[in-house]
Amino acid sequence: MSFTVHARRVRDERLSPARRGAALGSAIVLYGPFGFTWTHAYLSRFGDTRRDPRAMVAALAALERSRDARTAEWAEFSHRRSREKQEQHRRTPSAADRAWMAAPRWPGPDLHRAHRAMVLRWSCLPAPPPAELRREGLTDLERAVVAQVDAYLSADRPNPEAGAVLGGLLPALRAAAARTRGARTVSRPAARADRLRMMAELVHWDRPSR
């Protein structure tokens, strides 16, 4: 079923809260800017999105705003790519375009609020002991990311300087997250590496659309 059908069910007061909550989850499967788990975590700021219909409707409205903005972005991107193919014979998107397409971003008017909320959420989680970070080679990355995240969170606005520094660290962070993710049970360093990567992504992409 389509996103629109699931959205209609979330707002259908004839349905039980459980079915409306399930419909919201299905909508997030179809459009989840941060992935299902982290998008659901962000939308929990509106309340219990599994049992409270008011929280579900508010969360859906925020998700729809982002989805509408993303649709507009893709339309503009598609138009620009058509011009590039015709006028410049560029058949392949640039590296910057590919990074933008794959980025975990919350398009629309809530972009900064969403990115900051999730960075703040993860920054408050405790890091593994230093010995575990050293064993996984994460000590320097931990120190570098935390310094820039602190600078980003010190003021309630995007921080292009911190974003640029963290953008430069993303290849190393992605490699560290992939390297530590192999175990059957997610270790504390593996979870930390992934959170460091995601915080860096969110600070880096907390900026207006292209």
Coordinates of C-alpha atoms in Angstrom, one line a residue:
M1 CA 0.0 0.0 0.0
S2 CA 1.1 3.6 -0.6
F3 CA 2.3 6.2 1.9
T4 CA -1.0 8.1 1.3
V5 CA -3.1 5.1 2.2
H6 CA -1.2 4.5 5.5
A7 CA -1.5 8.2 6.3
R8 CA -5.2 8.1 5.8
R9 CA -5.4 5.2 8.2
V10 CA -3.4 7.0 10.8
R11 CA -6.0 9.8 10.8
D12 CA -9.0 7.4 10.7
E13 CA -10.7 7.8 14.1
R14 CA -12.8 4.7 13.4
L15 CA -9.7 2.5 13.7
S16 CA -8.2 1.3 17.0
P17 CA -5.0 3.0 18.3
A18 CA -3.1 -0.2 17.6
R19 CA -4.1 -0.2 13.9
R20 CA -3.4 3.5 13.6
G21 CA 0.0 3.1 15.2
A22 CA 0.8 0.2 12.9
A23 CA -0.2 2.4 9.9
L24 CA 2.2 5.0 11.1
G25 CA 5.0 2.4 11.3
S26 CA 4.2 1.3 7.7
A27 CA 4.4 4.9 6.6
I28 CA 7.8 5.2 8.1
V29 CA 8.9 2.1 6.3
L30 CA 8.0 3.8 3.0
Y31 CA 9.6 7.1 4.0
G32 CA 12.0 7.3 6.9
P33 CA 14.8 9.9 6.4
F34 CA 16.9 8.5 9.2
G35 CA 16.0 4.9 8.6
F36 CA 13.0 3.2 10.3
T37 CA 14.4 2.9 13.9
W38 CA 15.9 6.4 14.1
T39 CA 13.0 8.1 12.3
H40 CA 10.6 6.4 14.8
A41 CA 12.9 7.6 17.6
Y42 CA 12.8 11.2 16.4
L43 CA 9.0 11.1 16.0
S44 CA 8.6 9.9 19.6
R45 CA 9.2 13.6 20.6
F46 CA 5.4 14.0 19.9
G47 CA 4.5 11.4 22.5
D48 CA 3.6 7.7 22.4
T49 CA 3.3 7.1 18.7
R50 CA 2.2 3.5 19.2
R51 CA -0.8 4.2 21.5
D52 CA -1.7 7.9 21.6
P53 CA -3.6 8.9 18.4
R54 CA -2.8 12.6 19.0
A55 CA 0.9 11.9 19.0
M56 CA 0.5 9.7 15.9
V57 CA -1.3 12.5 13.9
A58 CA 1.3 15.1 15.0
A59 CA 4.2 12.7 14.1
L60 CA 2.5 12.0 10.7
A61 CA 2.2 15.7 10.0
A62 CA 5.9 16.2 10.6
L63 CA 6.7 13.2 8.4
E64 CA 4.5 14.5 5.6
R65 CA 6.2 17.9 5.7
S66 CA 9.6 16.3 5.3
R67 CA 8.3 14.0 2.5
D68 CA 6.7 16.9 0.6
A69 CA 10.0 18.8 0.8
R70 CA 11.9 15.8 -0.3
T71 CA 9.6 15.4 -3.3
A72 CA 10.2 19.0 -4.3
E73 CA 14.0 18.5 -3.9
W74 CA 14.0 15.5 -6.1
A75 CA 11.9 17.3 -8.7
E76 CA 14.4 20.2 -8.8
F77 CA 17.3 17.7 -8.9
S78 CA 15.8 15.8 -11.7
H79 CA 15.2 19.0 -13.7
R80 CA 18.9 20.0 -13.1
R81 CA 20.2 16.6 -14.1
S82 CA 18.2 16.8 -17.3
R83 CA 19.8 20.1 -18.2
E84 CA 23.3 18.7 -17.3
K85 CA 22.8 15.8 -19.6
Q86 CA 21.5 17.9 -22.5
E87 CA 23.9 20.9 -22.1
Q88 CA 27.0 19.4 -20.6
H89 CA 26.6 15.7 -21.6
R90 CA 27.1 14.7 -17.9
R91 CA 25.5 11.2 -17.8
T92 CA 26.7 10.4 -14.3
P93 CA 25.8 12.4 -11.2
S94 CA 28.8 14.0 -9.5
A95 CA 30.3 12.7 -6.3
A96 CA 28.7 15.6 -4.4
D97 CA 25.3 14.7 -5.9
R98 CA 25.7 11.0 -5.0
A99 CA 26.6 11.9 -1.4
W100 CA 23.6 14.2 -1.2
M101 CA 21.2 11.5 -2.5
A102 CA 22.5 9.0 0.1
A103 CA 22.6 11.4 3.0
P104 CA 20.5 10.9 6.2
R105 CA 18.7 14.2 6.0
W106 CA 15.3 15.5 7.2
P107 CA 14.3 17.8 4.4
G108 CA 11.9 20.7 5.0
P109 CA 11.3 23.3 7.6
D110 CA 12.1 20.9 10.5
L111 CA 15.6 20.0 9.2
H112 CA 17.6 21.7 11.9
R113 CA 15.2 20.7 14.7
A114 CA 15.3 17.1 13.6
H115 CA 19.0 16.9 13.2
R116 CA 19.8 18.7 16.4
A117 CA 17.3 16.6 18.4
M118 CA 18.9 13.4 17.3
V119 CA 22.5 14.6 17.7
L120 CA 21.6 15.7 21.3
R121 CA 19.9 12.3 21.9
W122 CA 23.0 10.4 20.9
S123 CA 25.5 12.8 22.5
C124 CA 24.0 12.1 25.9
L125 CA 24.5 8.3 25.6
P126 CA 27.6 7.1 27.5
A127 CA 30.7 6.1 25.5
P128 CA 32.4 2.7 26.1
P129 CA 35.4 2.8 28.5
P130 CA 38.6 4.2 27.1
A131 CA 40.2 0.8 26.9
E132 CA 37.4 -0.5 24.6
L133 CA 37.7 2.5 22.4
R134 CA 41.5 2.0 22.2
R135 CA 41.1 -1.6 21.3
E136 CA 38.8 -0.8 18.4
G137 CA 40.9 2.2 17.3
L138 CA 38.2 4.7 18.0
T139 CA 39.9 7.0 20.5
D140 CA 40.9 9.7 18.1
L141 CA 37.6 9.6 16.2
E142 CA 35.7 9.8 19.5
R143 CA 37.7 12.8 20.6
A144 CA 37.4 14.6 17.2
V145 CA 33.7 14.0 16.8
V146 CA 32.7 14.9 20.3
A147 CA 34.6 18.2 20.0
Q148 CA 32.7 19.2 16.9
V149 CA 29.4 18.0 18.2
D150 CA 29.8 20.1 21.4
A151 CA 30.5 23.1 19.1
Y152 CA 27.4 22.3 17.1
L153 CA 25.2 22.0 20.2
S154 CA 26.5 25.1 21.9
A155 CA 24.2 27.2 19.8
D156 CA 20.8 26.4 18.4
R157 CA 21.7 26.9 14.7
P158 CA 23.6 25.0 12.0
N159 CA 27.4 25.1 12.3
P160 CA 29.0 25.1 8.9
E161 CA 32.6 24.9 10.4
A162 CA 31.8 21.9 12.5
G163 CA 29.9 20.3 9.6
A164 CA 32.9 20.7 7.3
V165 CA 35.3 19.1 9.8
L166 CA 33.0 16.2 10.4
G167 CA 32.4 15.8 6.6
G168 CA 36.2 15.3 6.3
L169 CA 36.0 12.6 9.0
L170 CA 33.1 10.7 7.4
P171 CA 35.2 8.2 5.4
A172 CA 37.1 7.1 8.5
L173 CA 33.9 7.0 10.5
R174 CA 32.0 4.9 7.9
A175 CA 35.0 2.5 7.7
A176 CA 35.1 2.2 11.5
A177 CA 31.3 1.6 11.7
A178 CA 31.6 -1.1 9.1
R179 CA 34.6 -2.7 10.7
T180 CA 33.0 -3.0 14.2
R181 CA 29.6 -4.1 12.9
G182 CA 30.5 -7.6 12.0
A183 CA 29.9 -9.4 15.3
R184 CA 26.6 -11.2 15.8
T185 CA 25.9 -9.3 19.0
V186 CA 26.5 -5.6 18.6
S187 CA 29.3 -4.5 21.0
R188 CA 29.5 -1.2 22.8
P189 CA 32.3 0.0 20.5
A190 CA 30.3 -1.0 17.4
A191 CA 27.2 0.9 18.6
R192 CA 29.4 3.9 19.5
A193 CA 31.1 3.9 16.1
D194 CA 27.7 3.9 14.3
R195 CA 26.5 6.7 16.6
L196 CA 29.6 8.8 16.0
R197 CA 29.1 8.3 12.2
M198 CA 25.4 9.3 12.4
M199 CA 26.1 12.4 14.5
A200 CA 28.8 13.4 12.1
E201 CA 26.4 12.9 9.2
L202 CA 23.6 14.9 10.8
V203 CA 25.8 17.9 11.7
H204 CA 27.4 17.8 8.2
W205 CA 24.0 17.8 6.5
D206 CA 22.3 20.3 8.7
R207 CA 22.1 22.9 5.9
P208 CA 19.6 24.1 3.3
S209 CA 18.8 21.9 0.4
R210 CA 21.0 22.0 -2.7

